[in-house]
XYZ file of C-alpha atoms in Angstrom:
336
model
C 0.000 0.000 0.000
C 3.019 2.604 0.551
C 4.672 1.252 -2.588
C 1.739 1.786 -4.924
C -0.538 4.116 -3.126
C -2.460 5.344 -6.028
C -3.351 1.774 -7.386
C -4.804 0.942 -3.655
C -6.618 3.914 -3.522
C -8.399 3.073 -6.629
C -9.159 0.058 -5.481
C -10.505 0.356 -1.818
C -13.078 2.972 -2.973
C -14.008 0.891 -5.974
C -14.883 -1.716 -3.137
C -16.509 0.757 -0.761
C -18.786 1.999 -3.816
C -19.672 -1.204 -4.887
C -20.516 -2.259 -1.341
C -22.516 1.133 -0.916
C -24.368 0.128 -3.831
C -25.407 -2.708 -2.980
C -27.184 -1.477 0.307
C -24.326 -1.667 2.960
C -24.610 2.324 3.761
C -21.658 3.519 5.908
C -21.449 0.492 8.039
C -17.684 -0.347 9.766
C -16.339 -1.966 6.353
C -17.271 0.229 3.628
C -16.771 3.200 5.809
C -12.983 1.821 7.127
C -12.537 1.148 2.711
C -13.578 4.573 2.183
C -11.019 5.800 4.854
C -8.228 4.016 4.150
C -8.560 4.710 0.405
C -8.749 8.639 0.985
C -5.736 8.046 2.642
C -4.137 6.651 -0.019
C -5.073 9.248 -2.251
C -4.107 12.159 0.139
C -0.243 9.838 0.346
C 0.072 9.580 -2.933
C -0.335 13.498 -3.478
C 1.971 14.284 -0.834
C 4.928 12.246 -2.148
C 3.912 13.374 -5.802
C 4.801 17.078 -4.164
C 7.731 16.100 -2.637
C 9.503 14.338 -5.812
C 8.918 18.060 -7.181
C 11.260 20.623 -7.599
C 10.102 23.308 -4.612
C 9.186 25.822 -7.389
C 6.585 23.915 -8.848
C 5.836 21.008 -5.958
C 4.908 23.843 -2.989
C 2.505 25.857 -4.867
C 0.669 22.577 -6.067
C 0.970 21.280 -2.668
C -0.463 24.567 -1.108
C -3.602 25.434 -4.040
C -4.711 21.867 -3.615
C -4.899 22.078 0.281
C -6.509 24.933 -0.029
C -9.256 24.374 -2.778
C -9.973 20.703 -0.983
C -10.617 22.093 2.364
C -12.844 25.053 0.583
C -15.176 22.252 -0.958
C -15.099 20.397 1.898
C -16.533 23.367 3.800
C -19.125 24.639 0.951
C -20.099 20.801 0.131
C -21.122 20.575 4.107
C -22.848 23.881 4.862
C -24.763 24.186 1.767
C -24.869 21.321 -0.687
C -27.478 19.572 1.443
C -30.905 20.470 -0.033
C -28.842 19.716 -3.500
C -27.974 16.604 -2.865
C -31.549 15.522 -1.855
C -32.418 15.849 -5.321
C -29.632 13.114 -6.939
C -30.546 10.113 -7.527
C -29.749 7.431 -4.806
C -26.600 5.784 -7.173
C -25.322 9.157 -7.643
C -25.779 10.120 -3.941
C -24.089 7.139 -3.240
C -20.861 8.205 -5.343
C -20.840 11.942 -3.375
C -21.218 9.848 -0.091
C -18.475 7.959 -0.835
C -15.963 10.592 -2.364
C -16.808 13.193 0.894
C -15.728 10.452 3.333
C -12.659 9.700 1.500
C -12.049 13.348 1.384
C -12.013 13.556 4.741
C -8.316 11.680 5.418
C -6.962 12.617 1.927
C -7.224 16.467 3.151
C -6.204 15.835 6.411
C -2.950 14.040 4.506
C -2.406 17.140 2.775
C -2.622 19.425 5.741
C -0.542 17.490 7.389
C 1.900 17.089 4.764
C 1.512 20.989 4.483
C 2.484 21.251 7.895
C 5.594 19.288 7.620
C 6.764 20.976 4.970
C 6.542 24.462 6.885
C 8.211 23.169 9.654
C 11.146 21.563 8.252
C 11.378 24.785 6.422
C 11.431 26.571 10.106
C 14.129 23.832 11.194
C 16.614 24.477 8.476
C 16.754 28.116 9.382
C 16.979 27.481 13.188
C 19.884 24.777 12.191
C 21.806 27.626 9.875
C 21.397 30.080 12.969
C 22.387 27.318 15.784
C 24.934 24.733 15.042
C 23.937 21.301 15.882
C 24.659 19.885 19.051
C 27.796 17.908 19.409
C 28.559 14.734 21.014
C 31.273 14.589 23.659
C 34.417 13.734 23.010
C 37.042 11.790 24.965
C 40.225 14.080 26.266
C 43.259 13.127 27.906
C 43.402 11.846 31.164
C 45.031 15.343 33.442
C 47.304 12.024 34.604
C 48.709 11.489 31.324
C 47.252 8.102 31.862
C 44.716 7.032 29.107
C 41.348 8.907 28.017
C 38.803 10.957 30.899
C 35.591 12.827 30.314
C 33.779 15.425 32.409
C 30.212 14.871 32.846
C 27.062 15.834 35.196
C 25.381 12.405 36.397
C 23.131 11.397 38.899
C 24.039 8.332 41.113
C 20.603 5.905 40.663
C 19.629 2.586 40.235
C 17.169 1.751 37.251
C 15.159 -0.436 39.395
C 14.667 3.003 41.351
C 14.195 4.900 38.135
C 11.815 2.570 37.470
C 9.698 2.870 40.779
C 10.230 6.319 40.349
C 8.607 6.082 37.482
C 5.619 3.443 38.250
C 5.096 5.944 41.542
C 4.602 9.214 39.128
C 2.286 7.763 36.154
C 0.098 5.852 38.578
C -1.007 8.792 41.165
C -0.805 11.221 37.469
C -3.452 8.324 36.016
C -5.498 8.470 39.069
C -5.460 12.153 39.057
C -6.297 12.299 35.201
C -9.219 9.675 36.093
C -11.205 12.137 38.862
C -10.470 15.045 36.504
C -12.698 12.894 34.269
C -15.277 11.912 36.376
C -15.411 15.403 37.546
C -15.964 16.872 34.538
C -17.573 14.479 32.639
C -20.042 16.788 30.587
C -17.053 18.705 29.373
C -15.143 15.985 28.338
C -17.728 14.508 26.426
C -18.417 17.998 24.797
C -14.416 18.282 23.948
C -13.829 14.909 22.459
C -10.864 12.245 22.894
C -8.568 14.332 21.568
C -8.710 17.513 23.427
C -9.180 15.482 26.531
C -5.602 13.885 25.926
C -4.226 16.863 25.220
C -5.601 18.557 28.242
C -4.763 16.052 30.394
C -1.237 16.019 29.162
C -0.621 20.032 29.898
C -2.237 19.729 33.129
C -1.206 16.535 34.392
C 1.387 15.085 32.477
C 3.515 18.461 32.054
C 3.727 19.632 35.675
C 4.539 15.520 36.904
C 7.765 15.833 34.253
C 9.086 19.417 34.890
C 9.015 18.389 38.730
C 10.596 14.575 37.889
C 13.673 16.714 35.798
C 14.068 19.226 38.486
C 14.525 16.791 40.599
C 16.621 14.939 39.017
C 18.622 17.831 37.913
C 19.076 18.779 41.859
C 20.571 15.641 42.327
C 23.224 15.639 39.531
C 27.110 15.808 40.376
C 29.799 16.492 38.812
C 31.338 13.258 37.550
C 35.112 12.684 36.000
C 35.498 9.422 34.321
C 38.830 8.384 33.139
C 40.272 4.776 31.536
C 43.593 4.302 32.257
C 46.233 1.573 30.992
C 45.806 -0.459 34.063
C 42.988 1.083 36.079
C 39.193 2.764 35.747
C 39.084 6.177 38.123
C 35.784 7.729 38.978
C 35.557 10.344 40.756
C 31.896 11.187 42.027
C 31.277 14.938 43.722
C 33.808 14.221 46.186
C 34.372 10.766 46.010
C 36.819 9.174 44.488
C 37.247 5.589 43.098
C 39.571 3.649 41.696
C 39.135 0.080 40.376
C 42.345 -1.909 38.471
C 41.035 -3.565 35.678
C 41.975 -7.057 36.961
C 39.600 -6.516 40.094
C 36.353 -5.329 37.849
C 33.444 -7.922 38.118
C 31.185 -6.033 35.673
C 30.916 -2.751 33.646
C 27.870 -1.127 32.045
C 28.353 1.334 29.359
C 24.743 2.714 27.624
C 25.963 5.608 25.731
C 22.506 6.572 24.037
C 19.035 7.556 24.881
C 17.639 9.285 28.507
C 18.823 5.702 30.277
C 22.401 6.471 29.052
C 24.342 5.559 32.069
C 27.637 4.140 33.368
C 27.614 1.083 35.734
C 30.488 -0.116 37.869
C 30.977 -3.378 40.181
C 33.793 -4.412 41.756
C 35.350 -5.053 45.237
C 34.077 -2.190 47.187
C 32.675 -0.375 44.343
C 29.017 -0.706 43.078
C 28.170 2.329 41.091
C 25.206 3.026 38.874
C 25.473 6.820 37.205
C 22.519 8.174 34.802
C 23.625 10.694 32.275
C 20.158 10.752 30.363
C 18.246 12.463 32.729
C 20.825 15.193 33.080
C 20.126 17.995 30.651
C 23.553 18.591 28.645
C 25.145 21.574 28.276
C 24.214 24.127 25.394
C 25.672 23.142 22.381
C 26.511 19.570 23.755
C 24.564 16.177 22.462
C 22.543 14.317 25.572
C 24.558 10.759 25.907
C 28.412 9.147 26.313
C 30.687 8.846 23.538
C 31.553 5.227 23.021
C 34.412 3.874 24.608
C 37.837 3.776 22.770
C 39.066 0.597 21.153
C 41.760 0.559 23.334
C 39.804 -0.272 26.381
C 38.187 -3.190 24.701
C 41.733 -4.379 24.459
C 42.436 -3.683 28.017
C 39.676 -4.730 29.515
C 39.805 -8.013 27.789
C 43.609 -8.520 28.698
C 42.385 -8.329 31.847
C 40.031 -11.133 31.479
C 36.656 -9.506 30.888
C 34.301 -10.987 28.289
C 32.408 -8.465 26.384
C 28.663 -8.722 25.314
C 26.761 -6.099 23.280
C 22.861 -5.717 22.467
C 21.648 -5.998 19.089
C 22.253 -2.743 18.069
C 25.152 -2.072 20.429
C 23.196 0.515 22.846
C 24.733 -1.425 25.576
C 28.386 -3.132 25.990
C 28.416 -5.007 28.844
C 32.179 -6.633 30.340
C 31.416 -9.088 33.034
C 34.035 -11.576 34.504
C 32.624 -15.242 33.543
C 33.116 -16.369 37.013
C 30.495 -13.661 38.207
C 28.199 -13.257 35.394
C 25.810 -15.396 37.353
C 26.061 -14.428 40.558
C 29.061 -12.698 43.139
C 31.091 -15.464 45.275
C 29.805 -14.765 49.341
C 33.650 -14.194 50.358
C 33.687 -11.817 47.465
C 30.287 -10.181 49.346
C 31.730 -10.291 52.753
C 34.652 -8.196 51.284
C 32.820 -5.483 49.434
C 31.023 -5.255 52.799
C 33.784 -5.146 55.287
C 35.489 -2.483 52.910
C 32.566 -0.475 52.856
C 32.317 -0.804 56.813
C-alpha cells in the first residue's frame, strides 16, 4: 500500500462503492474502505509534491490544500438540499468521495504542515549549530582517556519505581479530573481530553521529575587508564584496576544512558540521560575507545553487546551469574 498508493486507492473505494451500492450504507467496512482509500489518495499526493522541484511542488501542494478544504466546507454547509435531489446511485458516489475526502485532506494538511516546519528547522539549524557529542580528552594524569560529565548516582530499578510511583497517582489524578468533569469531556472529544490532560497533568509531573533529578546531579570525572578505571563522584573518588572489575555497564545513548560499575568495594550506577547537557553539547556518552576493549579483555573480561550495540556489557565469567559470598563479605567489610 506505501509502494503503490495510487493503485490501492483506486481500489478500496471501488470496493466501498460497490458495497454502498449494494445497500451496505456507511457500516464499519465500507466506511474503514472509504477511509483508508482517501488516505491513499491524500499519500500519494503528498509524495507526488515532494519528488517536485520546490518551485513547482509547494505551490501545487499549497492550491490543492486549499481548494480541498474550501469544498469540503461549501459541500457541508450548503450542498445539502442539492444533494436531496440526486438520484440514490449518484448520492451514493458523493457519499463515498466526501468520506474519503475527509483523510486525503487531512494528509495534505498534514503534509503541508511538515513541509513548513522543516522549512522553520533548516533556518533554526543555519542560525544554531547542531549539538555535538562529547568527546574523549586526555586523562590530566597522562594516563589514558577521561571525560567530564554531570550524572546522577541511581539505580534503574529506582528509576523505574520512580517512574511506576509518578504515572500511577498522574493516572489516578487524570481519572477524577474525568469523572469530575464528565459533561465537558464529552463535549471536547478524545482528543482535546488527551491533550488537556497532558498540559495539566502530564507536564507539571515531568518538569518536577527533571528538576529533581537535575538537583541531584554531580559532577562526575570518568577516566580509563592503561591499568585502572578512576571515577571520581562529587567528592568521592574511586579507583578500580582492571583485573579486580566484576562487571561494567556502558549505555551511551538515549535518557537511560548511564555508566555502571561493580567491583570489590565499588558498586556504582550513574545516569547521564536524565541530566540535561550543556548548550551546544549532544545528551549521551561517547563510546568507549578501542583501546579499552583491548584492556579490559587482557584483563580477562568478556564483552557482550545488544543488538544494536546501545549497551556493551564486560562481566568476569566467574560472576556473570552471581558474586562469590567471600567476594560479598569483602565489598562489605570495605565499605564498613
Amino acid at each position: 500500500m506505501l509502494r503503490r498508493p495510487l493503485f490501492w486507492g483506486v481500489v478500496l473505494l471501488a470496493a466501498a462503492l460497490a458495497a454502498t451500492l449494494a445497500g451496505d450504507d456507511l457500516s464499519f467496512f465500507p466506511f474503514l474502505l472509504m477511509l483508508v482509500g482517501g488516505w491513499c489518495f491524500g499519500f500519494a499526493f503528498v509524495g507526488l509534491t515532494l519528488r517536485m522541484p520546490n518551485r513547482t511542488g509547494v505551490p501545487l501542494h499549497v492550491g490543492v490544500a486549499v481548494v480541498l478544504a474550501a469544498l469540503m466546507i461549501v459541500v457541508v454547509e450548503f450542498a445539502g438540499p442539492w444533494l436531496a435531489t440526486l438520484s440514490e446511485p449518484v448520492r451514493a458516489v458523493v457519499v463515498v468521495l466526501q468520506m474519503a475526502a475527509i483523510p486525503a485532506a487531512g494528509w495534505i494538511w498534514l503534509g503541508l504542515l511538515s513541509r513548513v516546519t522543516s522549512v522553520m528547522s533548516r533556518r533554526d539549524a543555519a542560525k544554531r549549530p547542531a549539538p555535538v557529542l562529547r568527546t574523549w580528552e586526555r586523562a590530566p594524569s597522562g594516563d589514558g582517556s577521561g571525560l567530564r560529565v554531570d550524572a546522577v548516582e541511581m539505580r534503574m530499578r529506582a528509576l523505574t519505581l520512580a517512574l511506576v510511583g509518578m504515572i500511577v497517582p498522574a493516572g489516578l489524578v487524570a481519572f477524577v479530573l474525568m469523572v469530575v468533569f464528565d459533561d465537558l469531556a464529552m463535549r471536547l472529544g478524545p482528543r482535546i481530553v488527551i491533550i488537556a490532560l497532558g498540559l495539566l497533568v502530564g507536564l507539571p509531573v515531568y518538569f518536577v521529575f527533571t528538576a529533581s533529578a537535575r538537583r541531584r546531579s554531580v559532577p562526575t570525572v570518568i577516566e580509563f587508564g592503561n591499568d585502572e578505571l578512576r571515577l571520581t563522584v562529587g567528592l568521592v573518588h574511586h579507583r578500580v584496576p582492571y583485573r579486580d572489575l566484576d562487571r561494567l555497564l556502558w549505555r551511551p545513548r538515549s535518557d537511560y544512558a548511564r555508566i555502571e560499575v561493580r567491583a570489590e568495594g565499588v558498586d556504582l550506577s550513574l545516569l547521564l540521560g536524565l541530566v540535561t547537557p550543556p548548550r551546544g553539547v549532544e545528551r549521551g556518552l561517547p563510546d568507549l575507545p578501542k583501546r579499552v576493549f583491548r584492556r579490559l579483555e587482557l584483563a580477562g573480561l568478556s564483552v557482550d553487546r545488544s543488538r544494536r550495540d546501545e549497551v556493551v556489557t564486560f562481566s568476569r565469567p566467574d560472576t556473570r551469574s552471581s558474586s562469590a559470598p567471600g567476594r560479598d563479605a569483602r565489598r562489605s567489610a570495605t565499605r564498613s
